[in-house]
């Protein structure tokens, strides 16, 4: 998630942008980038990146009525790789089927490209959805291109009663 590499010229604006980018990640609470001298008479510096992690496991829910709602469980730093896994369970006793679920897998900064990807499958009541999303945003003022691609397929079953007149 760093904007700079070994051997790059030091750019204070780039370091400030990089701190902000790190803080925006769901698994990082705070980030600081420090500059340390590498030695007397040296023309290079050492960069120290300090981060404070968030607790990556979470649980949430929403109760619509006594017999309807949803429960969400997520991990925002799966295997320590910064990837996310979200699982949500939906229920509504007034529907048939009364139980639904969805799962989403998110990779932030896919292969160092700052493209975020999401794969999602949902089977909620009478609808089934498959989704693939790729998204890149303008994360610094120097970024020249951004955009998104979202492919989604949803299939829904509905029962319609026809009134026949004779």
Short mmCIF file of C-alpha atoms in Angstrom, two decimals:
data_model
loop_
_atom_site.label_atom_id
_atom_site.label_comp_id
_atom_site.label_asym_id
_atom_site.label_seq_id
_atom_site.Cartn_x
_atom_site.Cartn_y
_atom_site.Cartn_z
CA UNK A 1 0.00 0.00 0.00
CA UNK A 2 3.02 2.30 -0.32
CA UNK A 3 3.37 4.89 -3.07
CA UNK A 4 7.17 4.90 -2.98
CA UNK A 5 9.94 2.38 -3.61
CA UNK A 6 13.58 1.99 -2.61
CA UNK A 7 15.69 4.57 -4.46
CA UNK A 8 12.87 7.09 -5.07
CA UNK A 9 13.39 10.77 -4.31
CA UNK A 10 11.86 11.90 -1.02
CA UNK A 11 8.53 13.69 -1.59
CA UNK A 12 6.85 15.00 1.60
CA UNK A 13 3.46 15.30 -0.14
CA UNK A 14 3.66 11.68 -1.24
CA UNK A 15 4.45 10.59 2.34
CA UNK A 16 1.45 12.57 3.66
CA UNK A 17 -0.81 11.02 1.00
CA UNK A 18 0.52 7.59 1.90
CA UNK A 19 -0.26 8.08 5.61
CA UNK A 20 -3.84 8.98 4.68
CA UNK A 21 -4.15 5.95 2.37
CA UNK A 22 -2.94 3.64 5.13
CA UNK A 23 -5.39 5.14 7.65
CA UNK A 24 -8.29 4.53 5.23
CA UNK A 25 -7.67 0.78 5.19
CA UNK A 26 -10.29 -1.10 7.23
CA UNK A 27 -7.72 -2.96 9.32
CA UNK A 28 -5.50 0.04 10.25
CA UNK A 29 -6.47 2.51 12.96
CA UNK A 30 -3.56 4.93 12.63
CA UNK A 31 -0.38 5.27 10.57
CA UNK A 32 2.74 7.42 10.74
CA UNK A 33 5.62 7.59 8.30
CA UNK A 34 8.89 8.77 9.84
CA UNK A 35 12.15 9.78 8.19
CA UNK A 36 15.38 8.65 9.85
CA UNK A 37 18.93 9.54 8.79
CA UNK A 38 20.77 6.50 7.54
CA UNK A 39 24.20 7.86 8.56
CA UNK A 40 26.37 10.95 8.61
CA UNK A 41 27.24 12.23 5.14
CA UNK A 42 24.76 9.89 3.46
CA UNK A 43 22.53 11.12 0.64
CA UNK A 44 19.76 8.67 1.53
CA UNK A 45 17.31 8.25 4.39
CA UNK A 46 15.50 5.37 6.01
CA UNK A 47 11.71 5.42 6.01
CA UNK A 48 9.94 3.94 9.04
CA UNK A 49 6.26 3.06 8.68
CA UNK A 50 4.40 2.68 11.99
CA UNK A 51 0.83 1.39 12.06
CA UNK A 52 -1.71 0.66 14.75
CA UNK A 53 -4.09 -2.12 13.75
CA UNK A 54 -7.82 -2.29 14.32
CA UNK A 55 -9.34 -5.42 15.78
CA UNK A 56 -10.16 -7.20 12.55
CA UNK A 57 -13.07 -9.43 13.61
CA UNK A 58 -16.50 -7.92 13.79
CA UNK A 59 -20.13 -8.71 14.34
CA UNK A 60 -23.16 -6.64 13.44
CA UNK A 61 -26.84 -7.03 13.10
CA UNK A 62 -30.15 -5.43 12.39
CA UNK A 63 -33.55 -6.44 13.67
CA UNK A 64 -36.41 -5.31 11.42
CA UNK A 65 -39.12 -7.00 13.44
CA UNK A 66 -39.18 -9.83 15.98
CA UNK A 67 -39.08 -12.43 13.21
CA UNK A 68 -36.99 -10.60 10.57
CA UNK A 69 -33.46 -9.22 10.46
CA UNK A 70 -29.87 -9.93 9.59
CA UNK A 71 -26.63 -10.89 11.29
CA UNK A 72 -23.20 -10.02 9.83
CA UNK A 73 -19.80 -11.45 10.66
CA UNK A 74 -16.61 -10.09 9.11
CA UNK A 75 -12.84 -10.39 9.14
CA UNK A 76 -11.10 -7.29 7.75
CA UNK A 77 -7.52 -8.64 7.77
CA UNK A 78 -7.83 -12.23 6.61
CA UNK A 79 -4.58 -14.19 7.19
CA UNK A 80 -2.82 -10.86 7.87
CA UNK A 81 -2.96 -10.01 4.14
CA UNK A 82 -5.42 -7.09 4.32
CA UNK A 83 -8.12 -9.08 2.56
CA UNK A 84 -11.70 -9.06 3.82
CA UNK A 85 -14.35 -11.73 4.24
CA UNK A 86 -17.95 -10.75 5.04
CA UNK A 87 -20.77 -13.19 5.75
CA UNK A 88 -24.35 -12.06 6.31
CA UNK A 89 -27.33 -14.17 7.30
CA UNK A 90 -30.85 -12.84 6.58
CA UNK A 91 -34.10 -14.17 8.01
CA UNK A 92 -37.77 -13.31 7.61
CA UNK A 93 -40.45 -15.67 8.90
CA UNK A 94 -43.03 -14.12 6.53
CA UNK A 95 -41.14 -15.32 3.42
CA UNK A 96 -40.53 -18.69 1.90
CA UNK A 97 -37.70 -19.62 2.02
CA UNK A 98 -37.31 -17.75 5.29
CA UNK A 99 -33.48 -17.86 5.44
CA UNK A 100 -30.90 -16.25 3.13
CA UNK A 101 -27.17 -15.69 3.15
CA UNK A 102 -24.44 -13.79 1.37
CA UNK A 103 -20.68 -13.90 1.31
CA UNK A 104 -18.24 -11.28 0.00
CA UNK A 105 -14.48 -11.55 -0.48
CA UNK A 106 -12.61 -8.26 -0.91
CA UNK A 107 -8.99 -7.71 -1.93
CA UNK A 108 -7.75 -4.16 -1.34
CA UNK A 109 -4.92 -2.99 -3.63
CA UNK A 110 -4.91 -5.96 -5.99
CA UNK A 111 -1.26 -6.81 -6.79
CA UNK A 112 -0.09 -3.29 -5.89
CA UNK A 113 -2.30 -1.60 -8.51
CA UNK A 114 -4.56 0.23 -5.99
CA UNK A 115 -7.48 -1.55 -7.63
CA UNK A 116 -9.93 -2.96 -5.08
CA UNK A 117 -11.78 -6.11 -6.06
CA UNK A 118 -14.88 -7.76 -4.65
CA UNK A 119 -16.43 -11.15 -5.31
CA UNK A 120 -19.91 -11.62 -3.87
CA UNK A 121 -22.51 -14.36 -3.83
CA UNK A 122 -25.94 -13.87 -2.29
CA UNK A 123 -28.90 -16.18 -2.00
CA UNK A 124 -31.49 -14.10 -0.20
CA UNK A 125 -35.05 -15.40 -0.13
CA UNK A 126 -36.12 -15.73 -3.79
CA UNK A 127 -33.09 -14.02 -5.38
CA UNK A 128 -29.64 -15.30 -6.23
CA UNK A 129 -26.84 -12.87 -7.12
CA UNK A 130 -23.27 -13.25 -8.41
CA UNK A 131 -21.14 -10.10 -8.46
CA UNK A 132 -17.61 -9.11 -9.51
CA UNK A 133 -16.44 -5.55 -8.91
CA UNK A 134 -13.15 -3.83 -9.74
CA UNK A 135 -12.72 -0.26 -8.53
CA UNK A 136 -9.88 2.29 -8.60
CA UNK A 137 -10.38 5.74 -7.18
CA UNK A 138 -8.48 9.03 -7.31
CA UNK A 139 -6.53 8.38 -4.11
CA UNK A 140 -3.94 11.18 -4.60
CA UNK A 141 -4.04 14.42 -6.61
CA UNK A 142 -1.44 12.98 -9.03
CA UNK A 143 -3.57 10.00 -10.12
CA UNK A 144 -4.50 10.28 -13.78
CA UNK A 145 -7.13 7.57 -14.09
CA UNK A 146 -9.82 5.95 -12.01
CA UNK A 147 -12.97 3.98 -12.66
CA UNK A 148 -14.99 0.92 -11.86
CA UNK A 149 -16.31 -2.21 -13.48
CA UNK A 150 -19.23 -4.05 -11.93
CA UNK A 151 -20.60 -7.28 -13.36
CA UNK A 152 -23.66 -8.66 -11.66
CA UNK A 153 -26.10 -11.42 -12.43
CA UNK A 154 -29.29 -11.71 -10.43
CA UNK A 155 -31.97 -14.33 -10.86
CA UNK A 156 -35.23 -13.90 -8.99
CA UNK A 157 -38.20 -16.24 -8.68
CA UNK A 158 -41.63 -14.67 -8.42
CA UNK A 159 -45.02 -16.26 -8.18
CA UNK A 160 -47.72 -14.41 -10.06
CA UNK A 161 -51.36 -15.39 -9.87
CA UNK A 162 -53.48 -14.76 -12.94
CA UNK A 163 -57.20 -14.21 -12.68
CA UNK A 164 -59.08 -16.06 -15.42
CA UNK A 165 -62.50 -14.91 -16.49
CA UNK A 166 -64.87 -17.17 -18.38
#
